[in-house]
Structures are given as structure tokens and as C-alpha cells.
CSV table of C-alpha atoms in Angstrom, one decimal:
chain,number,residue,atom,x,y,z
A,10,MET,CA,-5.2,-29.6,19.9
A,11,ASP,CA,-6.9,-30.6,23.1
A,12,GLN,CA,-8.7,-27.5,24.5
A,13,GLN,CA,-9.6,-29.2,27.8
A,14,ARG,CA,-6.5,-29.0,30.0
A,15,ASP,CA,-5.8,-28.8,33.7
A,16,HIS,CA,-5.7,-25.1,34.2
A,17,GLU,CA,-4.7,-25.4,37.9
A,18,ASN,CA,-1.2,-26.3,36.8
A,19,ILE,CA,0.5,-23.2,35.3
A,20,THR,CA,3.6,-24.2,33.3
A,21,GLU,CA,7.0,-22.6,33.9
A,22,LEU,CA,6.7,-21.0,30.5
A,23,ASP,CA,3.3,-19.5,31.3
A,24,GLN,CA,4.6,-18.1,34.6
A,25,GLN,CA,7.1,-16.0,32.6
A,26,LEU,CA,4.4,-14.3,30.5
A,27,LYS,CA,3.5,-11.1,32.3
A,28,GLY,CA,1.5,-8.2,31.1
A,29,SER,CA,1.6,-4.5,31.8
A,30,ASN,CA,-1.3,-2.3,33.1
A,31,GLN,CA,0.1,0.7,31.2
A,32,SER,CA,-2.4,1.9,28.5
A,33,ASN,CA,0.2,1.9,25.8
A,34,MET,CA,0.8,-1.8,26.2
A,35,ARG,CA,-2.7,-2.9,25.1
A,36,ALA,CA,-1.5,-4.5,21.9
A,37,TYR,CA,1.1,-6.6,23.7
A,38,ASN,CA,-1.5,-7.5,26.4
A,39,GLU,CA,-3.9,-8.7,23.7
A,40,ARG,CA,-1.3,-10.9,22.2
A,41,LEU,CA,-0.4,-12.2,25.6
A,42,VAL,CA,-4.0,-13.2,26.4
A,43,LEU,CA,-4.3,-14.9,23.0
A,44,SER,CA,-1.0,-16.8,23.6
A,45,LEU,CA,-2.1,-18.0,27.0
A,46,VAL,CA,-5.6,-19.1,25.8
A,47,ARG,CA,-4.0,-20.9,22.8
A,48,ARG,CA,-1.6,-22.8,25.0
A,49,ASN,CA,-4.0,-23.6,27.9
A,50,GLY,CA,-7.4,-23.9,26.2
A,51,GLN,CA,-10.4,-22.2,27.9
A,52,LEU,CA,-9.5,-19.7,30.5
A,53,PRO,CA,-11.7,-17.5,32.7
A,54,LYS,CA,-11.0,-13.8,33.5
A,55,MET,CA,-9.6,-14.4,37.0
A,56,LYS,CA,-7.3,-17.1,35.9
A,57,LEU,CA,-5.9,-14.8,33.1
A,58,ALA,CA,-5.4,-12.0,35.6
A,59,GLN,CA,-3.5,-14.4,37.9
A,60,MET,CA,-1.3,-15.7,35.1
A,61,THR,CA,-0.5,-12.3,33.5
A,62,GLY,CA,-0.3,-10.1,36.6
A,63,LEU,CA,-2.8,-7.8,35.0
A,64,SER,CA,-5.7,-6.3,37.0
A,65,ALA,CA,-9.1,-7.9,36.6
A,66,GLN,CA,-10.4,-4.7,35.1
A,67,THR,CA,-7.6,-4.6,32.4
A,68,VAL,CA,-8.2,-8.3,31.6
A,69,SER,CA,-12.0,-7.6,31.2
A,70,VAL,CA,-11.3,-4.8,28.8
A,71,ILE,CA,-9.0,-7.0,26.7
A,72,MET,CA,-11.3,-9.9,26.7
A,73,ARG,CA,-14.3,-7.8,25.6
A,74,SER,CA,-12.2,-6.3,22.8
A,75,LEU,CA,-11.0,-9.7,21.6
A,76,GLU,CA,-14.5,-11.0,21.8
A,77,ALA,CA,-15.8,-8.1,19.8
A,78,ASP,CA,-13.1,-8.7,17.2
A,79,GLY,CA,-14.4,-12.3,16.9
A,80,LEU,CA,-11.1,-13.8,18.2
A,81,LEU,CA,-12.5,-15.2,21.5
A,82,ILE,CA,-15.8,-16.9,22.3
A,83,LYS,CA,-17.5,-17.5,25.6
A,84,GLY,CA,-18.0,-21.0,27.0
A,85,GLU,CA,-20.6,-22.2,29.4
A,86,PRO,CA,-20.6,-20.6,32.8
A,87,VAL,CA,-19.0,-22.6,35.6
A,88,ARG,CA,-20.7,-22.1,38.9
A,89,GLY,CA,-18.7,-22.4,42.1
A,90,LYS,CA,-19.8,-22.5,45.7
A,91,VAL,CA,-19.8,-18.7,46.1
A,92,GLY,CA,-19.9,-15.6,44.0
A,93,GLN,CA,-20.7,-15.1,40.3
A,94,PRO,CA,-20.2,-18.0,37.9
A,95,SER,CA,-16.9,-18.1,36.0
A,96,VAL,CA,-17.2,-17.7,32.2
A,97,PRO,CA,-14.3,-19.3,30.3
A,98,LEU,CA,-13.2,-17.9,26.9
A,99,SER,CA,-11.5,-19.8,24.2
A,100,LEU,CA,-10.2,-19.1,20.7
A,101,ASN,CA,-12.8,-18.7,18.0
A,102,PRO,CA,-11.8,-21.2,15.3
A,103,ASN,CA,-13.4,-19.0,12.6
A,104,GLY,CA,-12.1,-15.7,14.0
A,105,VAL,CA,-9.3,-15.6,11.5
A,106,PHE,CA,-7.8,-17.7,8.8
A,107,PHE,CA,-4.2,-18.2,7.5
A,108,LEU,CA,-2.8,-19.5,4.2
A,109,GLY,CA,0.3,-21.7,4.1
A,110,LEU,CA,2.3,-22.4,1.0
A,111,LYS,CA,4.9,-25.1,1.1
A,112,ILE,CA,7.4,-25.2,-1.8
A,113,GLY,CA,9.2,-28.5,-1.9
A,114,ARG,CA,11.6,-30.3,-4.1
A,115,ARG,CA,8.9,-32.8,-5.3
A,116,SER,CA,5.7,-30.9,-4.7
A,117,SER,CA,4.0,-27.7,-3.6
A,118,GLU,CA,1.1,-27.6,-1.2
A,119,LEU,CA,-1.3,-24.8,-0.3
A,120,ILE,CA,-3.5,-25.0,2.8
A,121,LEU,CA,-6.2,-22.9,4.5
A,122,VAL,CA,-6.2,-23.2,8.3
A,123,ASP,CA,-8.4,-21.7,11.0
A,124,PHE,CA,-7.3,-19.9,14.2
A,125,LEU,CA,-6.8,-23.3,15.9
A,126,GLY,CA,-4.6,-24.6,13.1
A,127,GLN,CA,-7.2,-27.0,11.7
A,128,VAL,CA,-6.7,-27.5,8.0
A,129,LYS,CA,-9.9,-26.5,6.2
A,130,GLN,CA,-8.8,-26.9,2.6
A,131,LYS,CA,-5.7,-28.4,1.0
A,132,VAL,CA,-4.4,-28.8,-2.5
A,133,ILE,CA,-1.2,-30.5,-3.6
A,134,HIS,CA,0.8,-29.9,-6.8
A,135,PRO,CA,3.4,-32.6,-7.6
A,136,TYR,CA,6.3,-32.2,-10.1
A,137,PRO,CA,9.7,-33.7,-10.9
A,138,PHE,CA,11.4,-30.4,-9.9
A,139,PRO,CA,10.2,-27.0,-8.8
A,140,GLU,CA,9.9,-24.3,-11.5
A,141,PRO,CA,9.1,-20.7,-10.4
A,142,ASP,CA,6.5,-19.9,-13.1
A,143,ASP,CA,4.7,-23.2,-12.6
A,144,ILE,CA,4.5,-22.7,-8.8
A,145,GLU,CA,3.3,-19.1,-9.2
A,146,LYS,CA,0.4,-20.2,-11.4
A,147,PHE,CA,-0.5,-23.0,-9.0
A,148,ALA,CA,-0.4,-20.7,-6.0
A,149,LEU,CA,-2.5,-17.9,-7.5
A,150,LYS,CA,-5.1,-20.3,-8.9
A,151,SER,CA,-5.4,-22.1,-5.6
A,152,ILE,CA,-5.5,-18.9,-3.5
A,153,LYS,CA,-8.3,-17.5,-5.7
A,154,LYS,CA,-10.3,-20.7,-5.2
A,155,PHE,CA,-9.9,-20.6,-1.5
A,156,GLU,CA,-11.0,-17.0,-1.3
A,157,THR,CA,-14.0,-17.7,-3.5
A,158,ASP,CA,-15.0,-20.7,-1.3
A,159,LEU,CA,-14.8,-18.5,1.8
A,160,GLY,CA,-17.0,-15.9,0.3
A,161,GLU,CA,-17.5,-12.8,2.6
A,162,THR,CA,-15.3,-14.4,5.3
A,163,ALA,CA,-12.3,-14.2,2.9
A,164,SER,CA,-11.7,-10.8,4.6
A,165,LYS,CA,-10.7,-12.8,7.7
A,166,ILE,CA,-7.6,-14.1,6.0
A,167,ALA,CA,-4.7,-12.5,8.0
A,168,GLY,CA,-1.8,-13.5,5.8
A,169,LEU,CA,-0.1,-16.0,3.5
A,170,GLY,CA,3.1,-17.7,4.7
A,171,ILE,CA,5.6,-19.3,2.3
A,172,ALA,CA,7.7,-22.2,3.6
A,173,MET,CA,10.5,-23.2,1.2
A,174,PRO,CA,14.1,-24.3,1.2
A,175,PHE,CA,16.6,-21.4,0.9
A,176,GLU,CA,18.9,-21.4,-2.1
A,177,LEU,CA,16.9,-24.0,-4.1
A,178,TRP,CA,19.2,-23.6,-7.0
A,179,ASN,CA,22.0,-25.4,-5.0
A,180,TRP,CA,20.0,-28.7,-4.9
A,181,ALA,CA,19.6,-29.4,-8.6
A,182,GLU,CA,21.9,-32.4,-8.8
A,183,ALA,CA,20.4,-33.9,-5.6
A,184,ILE,CA,16.8,-33.8,-6.9
A,185,GLY,CA,17.8,-35.1,-10.3
A,186,THR,CA,17.6,-32.1,-12.6
A,187,SER,CA,20.1,-29.8,-14.3
A,188,THR,CA,21.5,-26.7,-12.8
A,189,ASP,CA,20.3,-24.5,-15.6
A,190,LYS,CA,16.6,-25.5,-14.8
A,191,MET,CA,17.0,-24.2,-11.3
A,192,GLU,CA,18.9,-21.0,-12.1
A,193,ASN,CA,15.8,-18.9,-12.2
A,194,TRP,CA,15.4,-19.2,-8.5
A,195,LYS,CA,18.4,-17.0,-7.9
A,196,THR,CA,16.5,-13.9,-9.1
A,197,TYR,CA,12.9,-15.0,-8.5
A,198,ASP,CA,11.2,-13.3,-5.5
A,199,ILE,CA,8.1,-15.3,-5.0
A,200,GLN,CA,7.2,-13.4,-1.8
A,201,LYS,CA,7.2,-10.1,-3.7
A,202,ILE,CA,5.3,-11.5,-6.7
A,203,LEU,CA,2.5,-13.1,-4.6
A,204,SER,CA,2.3,-9.9,-2.5
A,205,HIS,CA,1.1,-8.0,-5.6
A,206,SER,CA,-1.9,-10.3,-5.9
A,207,CYS,CA,-2.8,-10.6,-2.2
A,208,SER,CA,-4.6,-8.0,-0.1
A,209,TYR,CA,-3.0,-9.3,3.0
A,210,PRO,CA,0.7,-9.6,4.1
A,211,VAL,CA,2.9,-12.4,2.6
A,212,TYR,CA,5.7,-13.9,4.7
A,213,LEU,CA,8.6,-16.1,3.8
A,214,GLN,CA,10.7,-18.6,5.9
A,215,ASN,CA,12.9,-21.6,5.5
A,216,ASP,CA,10.7,-24.7,5.3
A,217,ALA,CA,12.3,-26.6,8.3
A,218,THR,CA,12.2,-23.5,10.5
A,219,ALA,CA,8.6,-22.9,9.5
A,220,ALA,CA,7.8,-26.5,10.4
A,221,CYS,CA,9.3,-25.9,13.8
A,222,GLY,CA,7.1,-22.9,14.2
A,223,ALA,CA,4.1,-25.1,13.4
A,224,GLU,CA,5.0,-27.6,16.1
A,225,LEU,CA,5.2,-24.7,18.5
A,226,ALA,CA,1.9,-23.0,17.5
A,227,PHE,CA,-0.2,-26.1,16.7
A,228,GLY,CA,1.5,-29.2,17.9
A,229,THR,CA,1.6,-31.3,21.0
A,230,ASN,CA,5.0,-29.8,22.1
A,231,GLN,CA,3.9,-26.2,22.4
A,232,THR,CA,4.2,-26.1,26.2
A,233,LYS,CA,7.9,-26.9,26.1
A,234,ARG,CA,10.1,-23.9,26.9
A,235,ASP,CA,13.1,-24.9,24.8
A,236,PHE,CA,13.5,-27.5,22.2
A,237,ALA,CA,15.6,-28.4,19.2
A,238,TYR,CA,13.6,-29.6,16.2
A,239,PHE,CA,14.7,-31.8,13.4
A,240,TYR,CA,12.5,-32.2,10.3
A,241,ILE,CA,13.4,-35.0,7.9
A,242,GLY,CA,12.2,-34.1,4.4
A,243,THR,CA,13.9,-34.7,1.0
A,244,PHE,CA,16.7,-33.0,3.0
A,245,ILE,CA,16.9,-32.7,6.8
A,246,GLY,CA,16.6,-29.3,8.4
A,247,GLY,CA,15.7,-27.9,11.7
A,248,GLY,CA,14.6,-25.1,14.0
A,249,LEU,CA,15.1,-23.9,17.5
A,250,VAL,CA,12.6,-22.8,20.2
A,251,ILE,CA,14.1,-20.8,22.9
A,252,ASN,CA,12.2,-19.3,25.9
A,253,GLY,CA,8.9,-20.4,24.3
A,254,SER,CA,9.5,-18.6,21.0
A,255,LEU,CA,10.9,-19.5,17.6
A,256,PHE,CA,14.5,-18.4,17.3
A,257,ILE,CA,15.6,-17.7,13.7
A,258,GLY,CA,18.8,-15.6,14.2
A,259,LYS,CA,20.0,-12.4,12.5
A,260,ASN,CA,19.8,-13.8,9.0
A,261,GLY,CA,17.0,-16.3,9.5
A,262,ASN,CA,19.4,-19.3,9.4
A,263,ALA,CA,19.5,-20.3,13.1
A,264,GLY,CA,18.6,-23.9,13.5
A,265,ALA,CA,20.2,-25.0,10.2
A,266,LEU,CA,20.8,-28.3,11.9
A,267,GLY,CA,21.2,-30.2,8.6
A,268,SER,CA,24.6,-28.4,8.2
A,269,MET,CA,26.0,-29.8,11.5
A,270,LEU,CA,29.1,-32.0,11.2
A,271,ILE,CA,28.9,-35.6,12.2
A,272,ASN,CA,30.9,-38.8,11.6
A,273,ASP,CA,29.4,-41.6,9.6
A,274,LYS,CA,29.8,-45.3,10.5
A,275,ALA,CA,33.2,-45.4,8.6
A,276,GLY,CA,34.4,-42.5,10.7
A,277,ASP,CA,34.4,-40.0,7.8
A,278,THR,CA,33.2,-36.4,8.5
A,279,LYS,CA,29.9,-35.6,6.9
A,280,GLN,CA,27.1,-33.1,7.2
A,281,LEU,CA,24.0,-34.4,8.9
A,282,ILE,CA,22.1,-33.6,5.6
A,283,ASP,CA,24.2,-36.3,3.9
A,284,GLU,CA,23.2,-39.0,6.3
A,285,ALA,CA,19.7,-38.3,7.6
A,286,SER,CA,17.7,-37.1,4.6
A,287,ILE,CA,15.0,-39.0,2.6
A,288,VAL,CA,17.1,-38.4,-0.5
A,289,THR,CA,19.7,-40.7,1.1
A,290,PHE,CA,17.2,-43.4,1.3
A,291,GLU,CA,16.2,-42.8,-2.3
A,292,LYS,CA,19.8,-43.2,-3.4
A,293,GLN,CA,20.1,-46.4,-1.4
A,294,LEU,CA,17.1,-47.9,-3.1
A,295,GLN,CA,18.3,-46.8,-6.6
A,296,GLU,CA,21.7,-48.4,-6.0
A,297,ALA,CA,19.9,-51.7,-5.0
A,298,GLY,CA,17.8,-51.5,-8.2
A,299,ILE,CA,14.6,-50.8,-6.3
A,300,ASP,CA,12.0,-48.2,-7.5
A,301,PRO,CA,12.1,-45.3,-5.0
A,302,SER,CA,8.8,-43.8,-6.1
A,303,PRO,CA,6.8,-45.3,-3.1
A,304,LEU,CA,8.8,-42.8,-0.9
A,305,TRP,CA,6.5,-40.0,-2.1
A,306,ASN,CA,3.3,-42.0,-1.4
A,307,MET,CA,2.4,-41.2,2.1
A,308,GLU,CA,-0.7,-43.4,2.3
A,309,ASN,CA,0.9,-46.9,1.9
A,310,GLY,CA,4.1,-46.4,-0.1
A,311,TRP,CA,6.5,-46.8,2.8
A,312,GLN,CA,4.9,-50.1,3.8
A,313,ALA,CA,6.3,-51.6,0.6
A,314,LEU,CA,9.8,-50.6,1.7
A,315,ASN,CA,9.8,-52.2,5.2
A,316,GLN,CA,12.4,-54.8,4.1
A,317,THR,CA,14.9,-52.2,3.0
A,318,ILE,CA,14.4,-49.4,5.5
A,319,ASN,CA,16.5,-50.6,8.4
A,320,PRO,CA,19.9,-49.5,7.2
A,321,TRP,CA,18.6,-46.0,6.5
A,322,ILE,CA,17.0,-45.7,9.9
A,323,GLU,CA,20.3,-46.7,11.5
A,324,ARG,CA,22.1,-44.0,9.5
A,325,VAL,CA,19.5,-41.4,10.4
A,326,ALA,CA,19.6,-42.3,14.1
A,327,ASN,CA,23.4,-42.3,14.2
A,328,GLY,CA,23.6,-38.9,12.7
A,329,LEU,CA,20.8,-37.5,14.8
A,330,ALA,CA,22.3,-38.8,18.0
A,331,GLN,CA,25.6,-36.8,17.4
A,332,ALA,CA,23.7,-33.7,16.3
A,333,ILE,CA,21.5,-33.8,19.4
A,334,ILE,CA,24.5,-34.0,21.7
A,335,SER,CA,26.2,-31.1,20.0
A,336,THR,CA,23.0,-29.0,20.1
A,337,THR,CA,22.4,-29.8,23.8
A,338,ALA,CA,26.0,-28.8,24.6
A,339,LEU,CA,25.2,-25.4,23.1
A,340,ILE,CA,21.7,-24.5,24.2
A,341,ASP,CA,20.8,-27.1,26.9
A,342,GLN,CA,17.3,-27.6,25.5
A,343,GLU,CA,14.5,-29.2,27.4
A,344,ALA,CA,13.8,-31.7,24.6
A,345,THR,CA,14.6,-32.7,21.1
A,346,VAL,CA,11.6,-33.1,18.7
A,347,ILE,CA,11.9,-35.3,15.6
A,348,ASP,CA,9.4,-35.2,12.7
A,349,GLY,CA,9.4,-35.7,9.0
A,350,ALA,CA,7.6,-36.3,5.7
A,351,PHE,CA,6.8,-39.9,6.3
A,352,PRO,CA,4.1,-42.0,8.0
A,353,GLU,CA,3.9,-42.0,11.8
A,354,HIS,CA,5.2,-45.6,12.2
A,355,VAL,CA,8.4,-44.5,10.5
A,356,ARG,CA,8.7,-41.5,12.7
A,357,SER,CA,8.3,-43.7,15.8
A,358,ARG,CA,11.0,-46.1,14.6
A,359,ILE,CA,13.4,-43.2,14.0
A,360,VAL,CA,12.8,-41.8,17.5
A,361,THR,CA,13.3,-45.1,19.1
A,362,ALA,CA,16.4,-45.8,17.1
A,363,THR,CA,17.8,-42.4,18.0
A,364,GLN,CA,17.1,-42.9,21.7
A,365,GLU,CA,19.2,-46.1,21.5
A,366,ALA,CA,22.0,-44.7,19.3
A,367,ILE,CA,22.7,-41.8,21.6
A,368,LYS,CA,23.7,-44.2,24.3
A,369,ASN,CA,26.8,-45.1,22.2
A,370,TYR,CA,28.2,-41.6,22.6
A,371,ASN,CA,29.9,-39.8,25.4
A,372,GLN,CA,27.5,-37.4,27.1
A,373,GLN,CA,29.6,-36.3,29.9
A,374,GLY,CA,28.8,-32.7,31.0
A,375,ILE,CA,25.3,-32.6,29.5
A,376,GLU,CA,21.9,-33.7,30.9
A,377,GLN,CA,20.1,-36.9,29.9
A,378,GLN,CA,18.3,-36.4,26.6
A,379,ILE,CA,14.5,-36.2,26.1
A,380,ILE,CA,13.9,-37.2,22.6
A,381,CYS,CA,10.3,-37.2,21.4
A,382,GLU,CA,8.1,-37.3,18.3
A,383,GLY,CA,6.7,-34.3,16.5
A,384,SER,CA,3.0,-34.3,15.9
A,385,LEU,CA,2.3,-32.8,12.5
A,386,GLY,CA,4.1,-35.0,10.0
A,387,THR,CA,3.8,-34.3,6.3
A,388,VAL,CA,1.7,-31.1,6.7
A,389,ALA,CA,4.2,-29.5,9.1
A,390,ARG,CA,5.9,-27.3,6.5
A,391,ALA,CA,2.6,-26.0,5.0
A,392,LEU,CA,1.3,-25.4,8.5
A,393,GLY,CA,4.6,-23.7,9.3
A,394,GLY,CA,3.9,-21.3,6.5
A,395,ALA,CA,0.4,-20.6,7.9
A,396,SER,CA,1.9,-20.0,11.3
A,397,LEU,CA,4.0,-17.1,10.1
A,398,PRO,CA,1.2,-14.5,10.1
A,399,LEU,CA,-0.1,-16.0,13.3
A,400,PHE,CA,3.2,-15.4,15.1
A,401,ASP,CA,3.6,-11.9,13.5
A,402,ARG,CA,0.1,-10.6,14.4
A,403,TYR,CA,-1.4,-12.6,17.3
A,404,LEU,CA,1.3,-14.2,19.5
A,405,VAL,CA,3.9,-13.0,22.0
A,406,ASP,CA,7.5,-13.4,21.1
A,407,GLN,CA,9.4,-14.0,24.4
A,408,ASN,CA,12.7,-13.3,22.7
A,409,THR,CA,11.7,-9.7,21.9
A,410,SER,CA,12.0,-7.2,24.8
A,411,LEU,CA,9.1,-5.1,25.7
A,412,ASN,CA,11.4,-2.1,25.9
A,413,GLN,CA,12.5,-2.3,22.3
């Protein structure tokens, strides 16, 4: 994330973030300061006072407290024409750490990230299908290693976030295994189990929603106020950012964009998940007698499939175009962000194809679409897991009223 930004231009989103000078609002104000510094990079005291509406004295107290806690660090003084030099503060990368565990249909991944979202350690565990006991052993072994490597600074781990598809047992046939091998997921509470072995909080969220949170916390689209987010993995999913905060809904299922109804090229009604998922491409390759295993090789595997990818991209773009129009009609988002578990050149082609496909549909009554790329790619879901403790403990949720 670029920490050097033009601080003279306060975004519309930042203008809405206001603090309170009441003493009982200190925890909220600290989160507010951290949120603004994260989004804008280095900020001096007077700029923060201007942005938050807090008094200079209150901001000074907050900044000293956050600096004492190791969450903020001072930059080089900037001297103006008059008065005392301005001292900007920025996030301390080593002030706090987060763990993110992605549980996927083909592999699990555990990462350790710093306060800026930079991945410090990563380990991947591939498999033909996810088994609870196997993933538990992988997670516990990897967590222990990360903690050992951190040494005394392991005490700075603020939490572990798990990003995984909900109701994994329903996808047995689609990932090529039997239903009975996935039945254990119905009663297996991995969040509770890992909590017993961790000295910090453990969080759980749908993997695509978590990936959306990662884009908001660590990606290049974090200054956007509202956006719909589509993540194309083995199965496509999504998330919603409303008023600068991740919106998950009452049951955590808001932004289940893969369930949206669309029409395929034949005019038949399908769910988006049936048209715009990597597993759809996998089936296309299998039907053509082509080995689909390169799909799971992020380094160069997709290059070998360039001659066969066009029909799939067309299907994905057609489905996304319809889903984007429907989503916009409901929430009138500023932009739509598309990312996925594939190389950047594939992502770019999908975005371009979607921008063209949407022109084929009636958009009367809604604004012209801004369709752009996500910025995190294959690590988005694991980073999304790591972002869960960050959101819970260090950032402001604009969708939660201060009066609650």
C-alpha cells in the first residue's frame, strides 16, 4: 500500500469519519485515528484534528497513547514557513500481527501479516478435498511454527481469522468427492477447536466476504465508499462494502453474489455460480479431454490454457454483467471490483470482457458502471481471514451507530 498520498485531498468517505471529544469515546476515537492513518498514510496532528473534528489536545492524547502502544510511529518533521515543524505519524508495521487461515476446496493456506497487511510468512497445504482433521493438524502445526519464529513478539498476534466456504458439505460432487467424506463438516466447529489452542481471539467468515474485507483493508480500492465485490475461486462468491465498511448482514450471508440468478447464452436461468466459477472451466477442459490440473498452478499453469480460455471468459463476463446490473439497481454502488484465484493477466481479461458484455444489456434507470480490478489475487481469502481481527479491534465500522 502506498503510504505517500496527497493529504490535501480529503475523500468523501474520510469527511464522514468524525470523532467525539467526550472522554467515554476514547476507544472509538483511537479506532478512528487508526482508520484514517491506514487509509491516508502519514498524517500530522493538525490534519487529523481537521479530518475528525476533534480538538488538537484530544488528538495529541490519542496519538501519544497509540504511539506508546507501538501502533503508530513518528516520521521526519516537516518544517513550514512559520511555527513548529509538523510531525507526521504512520502505522507501525510491527505494532501488531494477524493470522489468516484460508480453507479452500483444493488447498488450505495460513499466513502471518503485519499491521500494514504485508505477508511475513505463508504456508500452503494442498489436497484433493478438505478433511477437518487434516486441516486442523495443518493449522495447529503451522501456527506453532509462526509463533516460534516470532519469539517474544508472538505476544503481538491480535487474532486468527478463518476464511472458508459456508456449508462445505454441499459441494462434494462439484469438487469430485463423495458426500460421505464431507459429512463431518456439518458438526465440525473449527473456530471453536482452534480457539482452545490459541491465546488470542479466533474469528470465522465466509471466504469471499473475507476476501472483500481484505480488499477494503489492504487493497487499492480502500478509498471507495461503496462497492460490490466478486471473487472468482473454485466457486464464485462476493461481498459488499457500504458506507466504507464491510456489510455482512444479519446472518453473515449478505453479498452472496454467486447465488444471483442470471440467464446463460441459451436463455436458461442459472445461478451465477454455475457460469462464472473456475470449476466451470475445469469441467469445460475435462469435456474436451484436456488435463485441468494447470488451473491450480498459479505460476505458469494458466499460460498453457490460453488457447482454450476464451469461451470460459465469455461465460464469466456474460454472467457478471447481469449480476452487476442487478446489484447496482439495488445498492447503487460506486464501483464493482472483480478479483479471483488466477494470474493478473486473466483478471484483466475478465474485467475487460465484462466491461464489453455489460453494453449488451438494458441499463435504463441506473448509472454507468465502473468496473475495476481487485488487487490481491490468490492471497485475498487468506488476507481476508487476517483482516477479521483487524476490523474487530482496530478499525471503525461506519455501519455501526455510535449510540448503540
